[in-house]
C-alpha positions in Angstrom: 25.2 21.7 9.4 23.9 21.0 5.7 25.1 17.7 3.9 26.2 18.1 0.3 24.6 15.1 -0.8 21.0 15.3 0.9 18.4 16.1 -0.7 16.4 17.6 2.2 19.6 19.6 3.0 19.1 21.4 -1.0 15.6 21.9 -0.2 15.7 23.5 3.3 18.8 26.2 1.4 16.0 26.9 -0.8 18.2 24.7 -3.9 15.6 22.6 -4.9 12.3 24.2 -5.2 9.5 22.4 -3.5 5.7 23.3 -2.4 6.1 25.3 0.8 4.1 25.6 3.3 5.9 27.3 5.9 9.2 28.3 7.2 11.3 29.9 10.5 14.8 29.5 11.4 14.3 26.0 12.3 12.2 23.9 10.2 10.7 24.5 6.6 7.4 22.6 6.1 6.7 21.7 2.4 3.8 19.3 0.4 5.3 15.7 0.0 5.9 15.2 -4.2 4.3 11.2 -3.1 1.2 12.3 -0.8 -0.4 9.4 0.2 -3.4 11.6 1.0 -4.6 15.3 0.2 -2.3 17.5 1.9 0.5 15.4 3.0 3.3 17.4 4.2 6.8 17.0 5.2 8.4 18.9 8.4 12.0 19.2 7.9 14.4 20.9 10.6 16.7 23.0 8.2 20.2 21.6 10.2 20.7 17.9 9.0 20.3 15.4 11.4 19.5 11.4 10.0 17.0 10.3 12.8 14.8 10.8 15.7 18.4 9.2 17.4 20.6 12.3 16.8 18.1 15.3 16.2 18.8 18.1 18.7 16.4 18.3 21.5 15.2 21.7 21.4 14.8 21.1 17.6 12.9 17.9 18.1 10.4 20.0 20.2 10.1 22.6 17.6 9.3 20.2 15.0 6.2 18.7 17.0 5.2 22.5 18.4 5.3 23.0 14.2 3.3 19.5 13.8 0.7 20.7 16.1 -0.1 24.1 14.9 -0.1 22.5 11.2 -2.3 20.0 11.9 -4.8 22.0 14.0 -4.3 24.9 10.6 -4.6 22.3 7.7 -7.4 20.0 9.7 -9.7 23.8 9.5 -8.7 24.2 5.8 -8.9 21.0 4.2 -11.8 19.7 5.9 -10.6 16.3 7.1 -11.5 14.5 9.3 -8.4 13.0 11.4 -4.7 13.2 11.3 -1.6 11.2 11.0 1.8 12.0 12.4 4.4 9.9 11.4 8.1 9.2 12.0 10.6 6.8 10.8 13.7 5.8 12.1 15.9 3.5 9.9 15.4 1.5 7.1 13.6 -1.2 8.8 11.0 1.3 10.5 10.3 2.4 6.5 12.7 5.3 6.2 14.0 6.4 3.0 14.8 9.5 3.0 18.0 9.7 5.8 17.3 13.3 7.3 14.6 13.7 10.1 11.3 14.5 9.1 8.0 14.1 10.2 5.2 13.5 7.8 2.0 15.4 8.5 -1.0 13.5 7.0 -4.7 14.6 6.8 -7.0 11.5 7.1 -10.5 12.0 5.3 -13.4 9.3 6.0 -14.6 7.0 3.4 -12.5 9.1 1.2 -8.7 7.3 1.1 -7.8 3.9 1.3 -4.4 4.1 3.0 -5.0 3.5 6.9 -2.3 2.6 8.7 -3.1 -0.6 10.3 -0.6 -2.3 12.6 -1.1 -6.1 13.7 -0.5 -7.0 17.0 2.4 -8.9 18.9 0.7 -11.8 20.8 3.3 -11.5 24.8 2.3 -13.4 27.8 2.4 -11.4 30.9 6.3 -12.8 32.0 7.3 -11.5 28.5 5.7 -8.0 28.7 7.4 -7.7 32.5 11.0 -8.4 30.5 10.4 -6.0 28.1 9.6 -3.6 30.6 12.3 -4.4 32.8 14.8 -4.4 30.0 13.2 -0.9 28.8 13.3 1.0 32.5 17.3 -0.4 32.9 18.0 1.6 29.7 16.6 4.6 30.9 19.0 4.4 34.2 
C-alpha cells in the first residue's frame, strides 16, 4: 500500500526521480541526497510501512538479504574499508523520514569523520538481571 503524502512512497512509484541503484518487486535501493559518506544508500521496501514495528516479515528479511549483497557489491567497488547498517525507529531513535529504510553506509579509514560512537550505560549486575527478565517476559 503507497501513502499519498510520503515521500518514499513517490520515489519507490518511480514519481520522484532519485539515484538508483537497484530495484525488484520489493525494495528499490537508491543514493541518499545527504550521504554522510561516499556511497551512502537508502534501501526502501516499495509497500509503505513506518517502522521496523510494522514492516512485513518476509519483507524485512528481503531488505537485509538486499543489505547484504549491497554491501558485499559496493564494499568491492568503492574500495572502503568497513560498513555501516543502520536503522531507525521513531523520532527519538533519530528517524525522520517515517517509512522503513535501512541506510547502507561505506566507512573509509582515515578518510571521514562521521563514526558512530555510542557511550555506554553504567548497570550493576541486579539491574542488567531486570532488564533481562523484563525483556524474556515480553517475548512469552
Amino acid at each position: 500500500m503507497k501513502k499519498e503524502d510520503c515521500i518514499f512512497c513517490k520515489i519507490a512509484a518511480g514519481e520522484i526521480p532519485s539515484r538508483k541503484l537497484y530495484e525488484d518487486d520489493d525494495v528499490i535501493v537508491i543514493m541518499d541526497l545527504s550521504p554522510t559518506s561516499k556511497g551512502h544508500s537508502l534501501i526502501i521496501p516499495k509497500e509503505h510501512c513506518t517502522n521496523i514495528y510494522d514492516i512485513d516479515e518476509d519483507v524485512a528479511a528481503k531488505v537485509m538479504r538486499v543489505a547484504k549483497r549491497l554491501a558485499i557489491k559496493m564494499t568491492d567497488a568503492l574500495e572502503c574499508d568497513g560498513f555501516n547498517l543502520l536503522q531507525n525507529n521513531g523520532e527519538t531513535a533519530g528517524q525522520t523520514m517515517f517509512h522503513f529504510h535501512m541506510h547502507l553506509i561505506p566507512r573509509y579509514k582515515d578518510a571521514d569523520n562521521n563514526m558512530l560512537k555510542f557511550t555506554s550505560v553504567s548497570l550493576n549486575d541486579e539491574e542488567m538481571d531486570a532488564l533481562r527478565d523484563q525483556i524474556v517476559k515480553a517475548l512469552d
